[in-house]
Tab-separated table of C-alpha atoms in Angstrom:
chain	number	residue	atom	x	y	z
A	290	MET	CA	-173.568	8.100	78.878
A	291	VAL	CA	-170.531	6.558	78.827
A	292	TYR	CA	-169.400	5.154	75.339
A	293	LYS	CA	-166.621	2.732	74.331
A	294	GLY	CA	-165.455	5.061	71.698
A	295	THR	CA	-167.062	7.184	68.641
A	296	ILE	CA	-167.078	5.488	65.314
A	297	GLY	CA	-167.549	7.772	62.098
A	298	ILE	CA	-169.030	6.458	58.625
A	299	ILE	CA	-168.396	8.301	55.327
A	300	THR	CA	-169.636	7.410	51.814
A	301	GLY	CA	-167.402	8.766	48.944
A	302	GLY	CA	-167.648	8.726	45.101
A	303	GLY	CA	-169.968	7.483	43.323
A	304	ASP	CA	-173.340	5.999	44.366
A	305	VAL	CA	-173.978	2.635	44.644
A	306	PRO	CA	-177.003	-0.031	45.700
A	307	GLY	CA	-175.747	-1.404	49.051
A	308	LEU	CA	-173.864	2.031	50.796
A	309	ASN	CA	-177.042	2.348	53.251
A	310	PRO	CA	-177.029	-1.250	54.428
A	311	ALA	CA	-173.666	-0.858	55.161
A	312	ILE	CA	-174.063	1.930	56.970
A	313	ARG	CA	-176.784	0.512	58.680
A	314	ALA	CA	-174.781	-2.781	59.873
A	315	VAL	CA	-172.276	-0.794	61.235
A	316	THR	CA	-174.578	1.689	63.340
A	317	ILE	CA	-176.703	-1.116	64.765
A	318	ARG	CA	-173.613	-3.444	65.827
A	319	ALA	CA	-171.854	-0.648	66.943
A	320	SER	CA	-174.907	0.949	69.077
A	321	ARG	CA	-175.713	-2.447	70.738
A	322	GLU	CA	-171.827	-3.035	71.861
A	323	GLY	CA	-172.010	0.600	73.540
A	324	TYR	CA	-170.165	2.593	70.654
A	325	ARG	CA	-171.318	6.334	69.501
A	326	VAL	CA	-171.842	6.445	65.715
A	327	VAL	CA	-171.582	9.748	63.599
A	328	GLY	CA	-172.310	9.845	59.871
A	329	ILE	CA	-170.303	11.998	57.833
A	330	ARG	CA	-172.187	14.070	55.214
A	331	ARG	CA	-171.285	14.573	51.520
A	332	GLY	CA	-168.047	12.592	51.643
A	333	TRP	CA	-164.783	14.349	52.258
A	334	ALA	CA	-166.712	17.405	51.967
A	335	GLY	CA	-168.581	17.287	55.287
A	336	LEU	CA	-164.914	16.696	57.211
A	337	VAL	CA	-163.547	19.625	55.155
A	338	GLU	CA	-166.041	22.203	56.121
A	339	VAL	CA	-167.029	20.996	60.019
A	340	ILE	CA	-166.799	24.728	61.898
A	341	ARG	CA	-165.137	24.203	65.205
A	342	ASP	CA	-167.625	26.026	67.497
A	343	PRO	CA	-169.969	24.282	69.777
A	344	GLU	CA	-172.254	26.964	68.778
A	345	ALA	CA	-172.089	26.330	64.960
A	346	ASP	CA	-174.584	24.421	63.074
A	347	ASN	CA	-172.690	21.486	61.567
A	348	SER	CA	-175.744	19.344	60.622
A	349	ASN	CA	-174.974	19.731	56.880
A	350	ASN	CA	-171.957	17.920	57.737
A	351	PHE	CA	-172.140	15.221	60.127
A	352	GLU	CA	-174.901	13.687	62.286
A	353	GLU	CA	-175.585	11.374	64.602
A	354	LEU	CA	-176.969	8.028	63.548
A	355	SER	CA	-179.080	5.708	65.892
A	356	GLU	CA	-181.264	2.210	64.818
A	357	ASN	CA	-183.902	4.577	64.209
A	358	VAL	CA	-182.095	7.040	61.552
A	359	VAL	CA	-180.597	3.799	59.521
A	360	SER	CA	-183.504	1.427	60.058
A	361	ARG	CA	-185.600	3.066	57.681
A	362	HIS	CA	-182.820	4.094	55.171
A	363	GLY	CA	-181.379	-0.052	54.968
A	364	ARG	CA	-183.361	-1.187	52.369
A	365	THR	CA	-183.009	1.761	49.582
A	366	GLY	CA	-180.353	2.427	47.456
A	367	GLY	CA	-177.775	5.148	47.381
A	368	THR	CA	-176.479	6.754	50.598
A	369	PHE	CA	-178.795	8.514	52.544
A	370	LEU	CA	-175.577	10.551	54.157
A	371	HIS	CA	-174.842	11.848	50.620
A	372	SER	CA	-171.958	11.732	48.636
A	373	SER	CA	-169.019	14.033	46.654
A	374	ARG	CA	-165.791	13.778	44.776
A	375	THR	CA	-164.255	16.167	47.494
A	376	ARG	CA	-160.298	15.672	47.709
A	377	PRO	CA	-158.892	17.437	50.759
A	378	THR	CA	-155.243	17.202	49.265
A	379	HIS	CA	-156.306	18.798	46.136
A	380	LEU	CA	-158.873	21.721	47.199
A	381	PRO	CA	-159.470	23.938	44.451
A	382	GLN	CA	-160.062	27.685	45.763
A	383	ALA	CA	-163.335	27.973	45.031
A	384	SER	CA	-164.167	24.636	46.543
A	385	LEU	CA	-162.856	26.213	50.295
A	386	PRO	CA	-165.393	26.819	52.747
A	387	ALA	CA	-166.148	30.547	53.327
A	388	HIS	CA	-164.149	30.525	56.698
A	389	LEU	CA	-160.991	29.023	55.283
A	390	ARG	CA	-160.664	30.997	52.404
A	391	GLY	CA	-158.285	33.712	54.507
A	392	LYS	CA	-156.078	30.546	55.490
A	393	TYR	CA	-155.554	28.672	51.925
A	394	THR	CA	-154.726	30.774	49.207
A	395	GLU	CA	-153.294	28.752	46.815
A	396	GLU	CA	-155.123	27.861	43.204
A	397	ILE	CA	-155.082	24.223	45.007
A	398	ASN	CA	-154.907	23.490	48.617
A	399	ASP	CA	-154.179	20.243	50.885
A	400	VAL	CA	-156.603	20.786	53.697
A	401	THR	CA	-155.887	17.455	55.721
A	402	GLU	CA	-154.532	19.776	58.581
A	403	GLU	CA	-158.080	21.026	59.247
A	404	VAL	CA	-159.655	17.227	58.312
A	405	LEU	CA	-157.547	16.287	60.999
A	406	CYS	CA	-158.341	19.095	63.517
A	407	ASN	CA	-162.020	18.543	62.570
A	408	LEU	CA	-162.016	14.823	63.437
A	409	GLU	CA	-160.873	15.712	66.623
A	410	PHE	CA	-163.502	18.112	67.417
A	411	ILE	CA	-166.095	15.680	66.759
A	412	GLY	CA	-164.568	13.196	68.769
A	413	LEU	CA	-163.803	10.272	66.468
A	414	ASP	CA	-161.906	7.587	67.334
A	415	TYR	CA	-162.041	5.400	64.375
A	416	LEU	CA	-163.248	6.250	60.944
A	417	ILE	CA	-165.023	4.043	58.286
A	418	PRO	CA	-164.769	4.960	54.937
A	419	ILE	CA	-166.947	3.312	52.238
A	420	GLY	CA	-166.005	4.102	48.861
A	421	GLY	CA	-163.640	3.390	45.836
A	422	ASP	CA	-160.094	3.823	45.306
A	423	ASP	CA	-160.443	6.874	45.157
A	424	THR	CA	-162.149	7.605	48.186
A	425	LEU	CA	-160.154	5.131	50.303
A	426	SER	CA	-156.589	6.473	49.179
A	427	TYR	CA	-157.642	9.462	51.066
A	428	GLY	CA	-158.643	7.145	54.284
A	429	GLN	CA	-155.113	5.604	53.795
A	430	HIS	CA	-153.599	8.504	53.485
A	431	LEU	CA	-155.598	9.951	57.120
A	432	HIS	CA	-154.367	6.293	58.614
A	433	SER	CA	-150.576	7.338	58.002
A	434	LYS	CA	-151.296	10.751	59.525
A	435	GLY	CA	-152.352	8.727	63.058
A	436	VAL	CA	-155.735	7.839	62.346
A	437	LYS	CA	-157.700	4.637	62.985
A	438	VAL	CA	-159.214	4.056	59.611
A	439	VAL	CA	-161.054	0.335	58.415
A	440	ALA	CA	-162.312	0.557	55.224
A	441	ILE	CA	-164.945	-0.842	53.151
A	442	PRO	CA	-164.967	-1.260	49.599
A	443	LYS	CA	-167.772	-0.038	47.366
A	444	THR	CA	-167.987	0.561	42.965
A	445	MET	CA	-169.605	-0.607	40.347
A	446	ASP	CA	-166.469	-1.501	38.646
A	447	ASN	CA	-165.484	-3.719	41.319
A	448	ASP	CA	-161.700	-2.905	40.634
A	449	VAL	CA	-160.568	-1.813	44.356
A	450	PRO	CA	-157.470	-3.998	44.728
A	451	GLY	CA	-157.137	-6.342	47.805
A	452	THR	CA	-160.677	-7.802	47.492
A	453	ASP	CA	-162.948	-9.920	45.179
A	454	TYR	CA	-166.032	-7.957	45.590
A	455	CYS	CA	-166.942	-4.364	46.024
A	456	ILE	CA	-170.587	-3.223	46.974
A	457	GLY	CA	-172.358	-2.238	43.903
A	458	PHE	CA	-171.186	-4.642	41.666
A	459	GLY	CA	-173.567	-7.342	42.082
A	460	THR	CA	-176.511	-4.847	41.204
A	461	CYS	CA	-174.560	-3.645	38.287
A	462	VAL	CA	-174.019	-7.355	36.752
A	463	THR	CA	-177.630	-8.260	37.602
A	464	ARG	CA	-179.245	-4.790	36.016
A	465	THR	CA	-177.080	-5.140	33.013
A	466	LEU	CA	-178.281	-8.654	32.503
A	467	ASP	CA	-181.881	-7.354	33.016
A	468	LEU	CA	-181.477	-4.540	30.473
A	469	ALA	CA	-179.372	-6.009	28.124
A	470	HIS	CA	-182.091	-9.019	27.854
A	471	THR	CA	-185.146	-6.017	27.661
A	472	LEU	CA	-183.080	-4.227	25.263
A	473	ARG	CA	-182.934	-7.166	23.098
A	474	THR	CA	-186.502	-6.970	22.104
A	475	SER	CA	-185.790	-3.822	19.683
A	476	ALA	CA	-182.690	-5.142	18.193
A	477	GLY	CA	-184.359	-8.206	17.116
A	478	SER	CA	-187.603	-6.532	15.907
A	479	HIS	CA	-185.484	-4.452	13.265
A	480	GLU	CA	-182.597	-6.816	13.089
A	481	ARG	CA	-180.102	-4.589	14.351
A	482	PHE	CA	-176.675	-4.682	16.431
A	483	LEU	CA	-177.273	-3.635	20.014
A	484	VAL	CA	-174.290	-1.716	21.456
A	485	ILE	CA	-174.709	-1.362	25.268
A	486	GLU	CA	-172.166	1.049	26.980
A	487	VAL	CA	-171.407	-0.335	30.753
A	488	PHE	CA	-169.340	0.878	33.528
A	489	GLY	CA	-165.565	0.238	33.610
A	490	ARG	CA	-163.112	3.049	33.586
A	491	TYR	CA	-159.921	0.674	33.694
A	492	ALA	CA	-160.993	-2.645	34.633
A	493	GLY	CA	-163.716	-4.433	32.062
A	494	PHE	CA	-165.574	-6.938	35.166
A	495	SER	CA	-168.883	-5.005	34.694
A	496	ALA	CA	-168.557	-6.119	30.808
A	497	LEU	CA	-166.862	-8.936	31.269
A	498	LEU	CA	-169.463	-11.073	33.830
A	499	PRO	CA	-172.869	-9.687	31.989
A	500	THR	CA	-171.368	-11.064	28.952
A	501	MET	CA	-170.356	-14.642	30.479
A	502	ALA	CA	-174.309	-14.744	32.047
A	503	GLY	CA	-175.669	-14.312	28.471
A	504	ALA	CA	-176.234	-10.742	27.990
A	505	ALA	CA	-173.902	-10.366	24.727
A	506	ASP	CA	-172.024	-12.232	22.318
A	507	ARG	CA	-169.093	-9.885	22.429
A	508	CYS	CA	-167.517	-7.436	25.016
A	509	VAL	CA	-164.692	-5.165	24.522
A	510	ILE	CA	-162.989	-3.893	27.765
A	511	PRO	CA	-160.282	-1.340	28.823
A	512	GLU	CA	-157.445	-3.968	29.503
A	513	VAL	CA	-157.119	-4.317	25.417
A	514	ASP	CA	-157.630	-1.842	22.459
A	515	PHE	CA	-159.926	-3.778	20.398
A	516	ASP	CA	-160.038	-3.843	16.562
A	517	ILE	CA	-163.454	-1.877	15.343
A	518	GLU	CA	-163.047	-4.059	11.804
A	519	HIS	CA	-162.938	-7.376	13.664
A	520	LEU	CA	-165.473	-6.293	15.776
A	521	THR	CA	-167.836	-5.613	12.893
A	522	ASP	CA	-167.008	-8.883	11.406
A	523	LEU	CA	-168.011	-10.799	14.815
A	524	LEU	CA	-170.863	-8.898	15.277
A	525	VAL	CA	-172.032	-9.650	11.357
A	526	TYR	CA	-171.333	-13.250	12.083
A	527	ASP	CA	-173.446	-13.198	15.677
A	528	ARG	CA	-176.467	-11.622	13.883
A	529	ASN	CA	-176.218	-13.807	10.661
A	530	ARG	CA	-176.500	-16.816	12.639
A	531	ASN	CA	-179.216	-15.861	15.014
A	532	PRO	CA	-182.813	-16.826	14.174
A	533	SER	CA	-183.836	-13.234	15.306
A	534	ARG	CA	-181.382	-11.833	13.299
A	535	TYR	CA	-179.487	-9.242	15.788
A	536	SER	CA	-176.178	-9.811	17.815
A	537	VAL	CA	-175.264	-7.922	20.966
A	538	THR	CA	-172.030	-6.228	22.527
A	539	LEU	CA	-171.080	-4.702	25.915
A	540	VAL	CA	-168.803	-2.028	25.564
A	541	SER	CA	-166.842	-0.488	28.658
A	542	GLU	CA	-166.658	2.988	29.168
A	543	GLY	CA	-163.069	2.923	29.434
A	544	ALA	CA	-162.449	0.839	25.827
A	545	LYS	CA	-160.310	2.010	23.130
A	546	ILE	CA	-160.485	1.528	19.611
A	547	LYS	CA	-156.886	0.591	18.340
A	548	GLY	CA	-155.252	3.521	17.325
A	549	ASP	CA	-156.958	5.954	20.359
A	550	THR	CA	-154.317	7.484	22.202
A	551	THR	CA	-157.100	8.095	25.408
A	552	MET	CA	-160.548	7.385	26.606
A	553	SER	CA	-163.215	8.494	25.029
A	554	TYR	CA	-164.866	11.601	27.467
A	555	GLU	CA	-167.805	13.734	27.450
A	556	GLY	CA	-165.545	16.765	27.903
A	557	THR	CA	-162.309	18.255	29.454
A	558	GLU	CA	-163.286	19.216	33.063
A	559	LYS	CA	-161.348	16.548	35.505
A	560	ASP	CA	-162.727	16.244	38.961
A	561	GLN	CA	-160.095	16.631	42.157
A	562	TYR	CA	-158.919	13.120	41.634
A	563	GLY	CA	-158.050	14.204	38.118
A	564	HIS	CA	-161.011	12.026	36.396
A	565	ALA	CA	-162.601	13.533	33.315
A	566	LYS	CA	-166.317	12.171	33.283
A	567	LEU	CA	-166.140	9.306	30.504
A	568	GLY	CA	-169.144	8.522	27.643
A	569	GLY	CA	-169.229	8.515	24.347
A	570	ILE	CA	-167.125	5.466	23.213
A	571	GLY	CA	-170.541	3.075	23.152
A	572	ASP	CA	-171.947	5.850	20.337
A	573	ARG	CA	-168.530	6.074	18.636
A	574	VAL	CA	-168.337	2.194	18.363
A	575	ALA	CA	-172.292	1.945	16.885
A	576	ALA	CA	-171.262	4.357	14.460
A	577	LYS	CA	-168.569	2.634	13.075
A	578	LEU	CA	-170.334	-0.449	13.333
A	579	LYS	CA	-173.017	0.710	10.768
A	580	GLU	CA	-170.429	2.346	8.686
A	581	LEU	CA	-168.556	-0.880	8.123
A	582	SER	CA	-171.233	-3.364	8.267
A	583	PRO	CA	-171.887	-3.471	4.662
A	584	LYS	CA	-167.972	-4.679	4.024
A	585	TYR	CA	-168.695	-7.815	6.263
A	586	ASN	CA	-172.556	-8.207	5.121
A	587	ALA	CA	-172.692	-8.699	0.960
A	588	GLY	CA	-173.061	-4.876	0.798
A	589	ARG	CA	-176.327	-4.571	3.207
A	590	ARG	CA	-176.025	-2.248	5.906
A	591	ILE	CA	-176.763	-3.356	9.269
A	592	ASN	CA	-178.459	-0.326	11.752
A	593	VAL	CA	-178.085	-0.240	14.923
A	594	VAL	CA	-179.459	0.279	18.694
A	595	LYS	CA	-177.236	1.969	21.282
A	596	GLN	CA	-178.196	2.205	24.936
A	597	ARG	CA	-175.531	4.013	28.020
A	598	LEU	CA	-176.707	2.284	30.867
A	599	GLY	CA	-175.099	4.665	33.533
A	600	TYR	CA	-177.180	5.636	36.350
A	601	LEU	CA	-179.822	2.599	35.436
A	602	VAL	CA	-177.223	0.584	37.127
A	603	ARG	CA	-176.353	2.412	39.794
A	604	CYS	CA	-179.814	3.919	41.129
A	605	GLY	CA	-182.214	1.987	43.242
A	606	ALA	CA	-182.564	-0.988	45.618
A	607	PRO	CA	-179.793	-3.259	45.987
A	608	ASP	CA	-180.066	-6.854	44.915
A	609	ALA	CA	-179.984	-9.769	47.264
A	610	LEU	CA	-176.095	-10.145	47.023
A	611	ASP	CA	-175.581	-6.338	47.561
A	612	SER	CA	-177.833	-6.617	50.867
A	613	VAL	CA	-175.919	-9.095	52.462
A	614	VAL	CA	-172.314	-8.421	51.488
A	615	PRO	CA	-172.493	-4.744	52.955
A	616	MET	CA	-174.428	-6.126	56.132
A	617	ALA	CA	-170.855	-8.771	56.362
A	618	PHE	CA	-168.498	-6.110	55.387
A	619	GLY	CA	-170.534	-3.641	58.254
A	620	ASN	CA	-169.809	-6.562	61.189
A	621	LEU	CA	-166.464	-7.394	59.661
A	622	ALA	CA	-165.479	-3.550	60.447
A	623	LEU	CA	-166.753	-3.736	63.765
A	624	ASP	CA	-164.795	-6.816	64.581
A	625	LEU	CA	-161.720	-5.060	63.563
A	626	ILE	CA	-162.208	-1.826	65.867
A	627	ARG	CA	-163.441	-4.418	68.860
A	628	ARG	CA	-159.824	-5.947	68.419
A	629	GLY	CA	-157.936	-2.485	68.029
A	630	GLU	CA	-156.948	-3.219	64.775
A	631	SER	CA	-157.152	-0.220	62.125
A	632	GLY	CA	-155.306	0.332	58.509
A	633	ARG	CA	-157.191	-2.158	57.412
A	634	LEU	CA	-159.811	-3.068	54.398
A	635	VAL	CA	-162.399	-5.334	54.814
A	636	ASN	CA	-162.897	-8.017	51.844
A	637	ILE	CA	-163.832	-11.194	50.084
A	638	GLN	CA	-160.719	-13.397	48.928
A	639	ASN	CA	-161.985	-16.796	47.127
A	640	GLY	CA	-164.873	-16.689	48.344
A	641	VAL	CA	-163.991	-16.088	52.254
A	642	TYR	CA	-164.764	-12.709	54.079
A	643	GLY	CA	-161.437	-11.437	55.909
A	644	SER	CA	-159.492	-7.980	55.687
A	645	THR	CA	-156.190	-6.659	54.161
A	646	SER	CA	-154.248	-4.027	54.720
A	647	LEU	CA	-155.158	-0.865	53.525
A	648	GLU	CA	-151.908	0.036	51.585
A	649	VAL	CA	-153.346	-1.858	48.778
A	650	VAL	CA	-155.425	0.920	47.754
A	651	ASP	CA	-152.085	2.695	46.694
A	652	GLY	CA	-151.125	-0.148	43.926
A	653	SER	CA	-152.483	-0.909	40.892
A	654	HIS	CA	-155.817	-1.052	39.916
A	655	LYS	CA	-157.381	-4.575	39.522
A	656	VAL	CA	-157.897	-5.267	36.555
A	657	VAL	CA	-158.958	-8.360	34.667
A	658	ASP	CA	-156.643	-11.057	34.205
A	659	ILE	CA	-156.780	-11.392	30.088
A	660	GLU	CA	-154.658	-14.779	30.063
A	661	LYS	CA	-157.310	-16.579	32.260
A	662	ASN	CA	-160.531	-14.943	32.049
A	663	TYR	CA	-160.748	-12.830	28.498
A	664	ASN	CA	-160.164	-14.366	24.332
A	665	ALA	CA	-158.636	-11.018	23.451
A	666	GLU	CA	-158.994	-12.285	19.426
A	667	ARG	CA	-162.712	-13.251	20.127
A	668	LEU	CA	-163.729	-10.667	22.039
A	669	ARG	CA	-165.559	-12.532	24.641
A	670	PRO	CA	-164.784	-13.985	28.231
A	671	SER	CA	-162.622	-17.218	28.676
A	672	TYR	CA	-162.993	-19.698	30.870
A	673	HIS	CA	-161.111	-23.577	30.893
A	674	THR	CA	-162.723	-24.630	34.366
A	675	PHE	CA	-164.950	-23.028	37.083
A	676	GLU	CA	-163.174	-25.676	39.482
A	677	SER	CA	-162.168	-24.061	42.490
A	678	ALA	CA	-163.010	-20.693	41.246
A	679	PRO	CA	-164.503	-17.977	43.386
A	680	LEU	CA	-167.982	-16.539	43.118
A	681	PHE	CA	-167.607	-14.133	40.665
A	682	ILE	CA	-164.872	-16.011	38.705
A	683	MET	CA	-162.213	-13.498	38.967
A	684	THR	CA	-160.430	-12.759	42.246
A	685	ALA	CA	-157.877	-10.230	43.855
A	686	ASN	CA	-154.820	-11.896	43.349
A	687	LEU	CA	-153.377	-11.557	46.540
């Protein structure tokens, strides 16, 4: 069969609901319009580990995609292509595939040359990376090397610059609301504080939006270091005016108590993009609230229910938004490919689908506009009017 071209799809970084619908949308549209579609497995690792021998078994690195393959996955969460946090420009010696260990001998290696040769070996004319700013930044790097790249943004944090919305964020907000309301029963039964740690390394969208929708009384976010005594005072106030005698705060995983020099980490080990695994700020906040509560509650201690949501909002099937938006993003990517355009990031800006230069991912993170959307004194969302605001209130500010 003579194809119009071959399109590769790759998913990198953390999994989110909505990845499989995006893969499905690209594959079905491309196949029906005469393109060959190849799924790259395990993120950038699949492109690093290809063995350039027609007789070699590369089934763990890439596979042909068809309507039959993707249709059964389109309703499910995660990514059936699998994922990794492999960074080909910073590949440790221990992560090199066996057939490259004699060629690259440094402790940290840039194997982009191999990736470029592997793209040619597979026969890709276009590459569609679906990921957050780490995954997409390497996609932009490949584009600067001459690879035709059209990118799709995804991340629970919704912090990829250049777009109002990233795949996975809608499900994150939906699940956070559901789980926060579920956890209220225990907090209310025991008249406690409820502390919920949510996603958000650099940006507080995943704490701010659920709080705005009623998931919590207060939220603390990475953009503003917070005073733990002030938070305690506010939560005691919220609890004592609640007939059920409890109050709730959402804590972004990247939030910092005033005086902290770093975020809270589970350990010191870092991934290839230089990120240590976040976790623990919720536990710290819970412990301090319990310790400080007598000071603001007439000498009586208030106990705490605490929960880190983590993978509970990342796993499982996508919600309605993360079923529809990936379909649109996949088709937008095909529109760009059909027009011969590359170096683009499909996006939503002020509620309208479109695209922008992929170079935007090399800029600063998209973060909450504190002046517009967060009351740093009251530790809660701030808004004056919703007129002409986009669906999720906060924009990419392009």
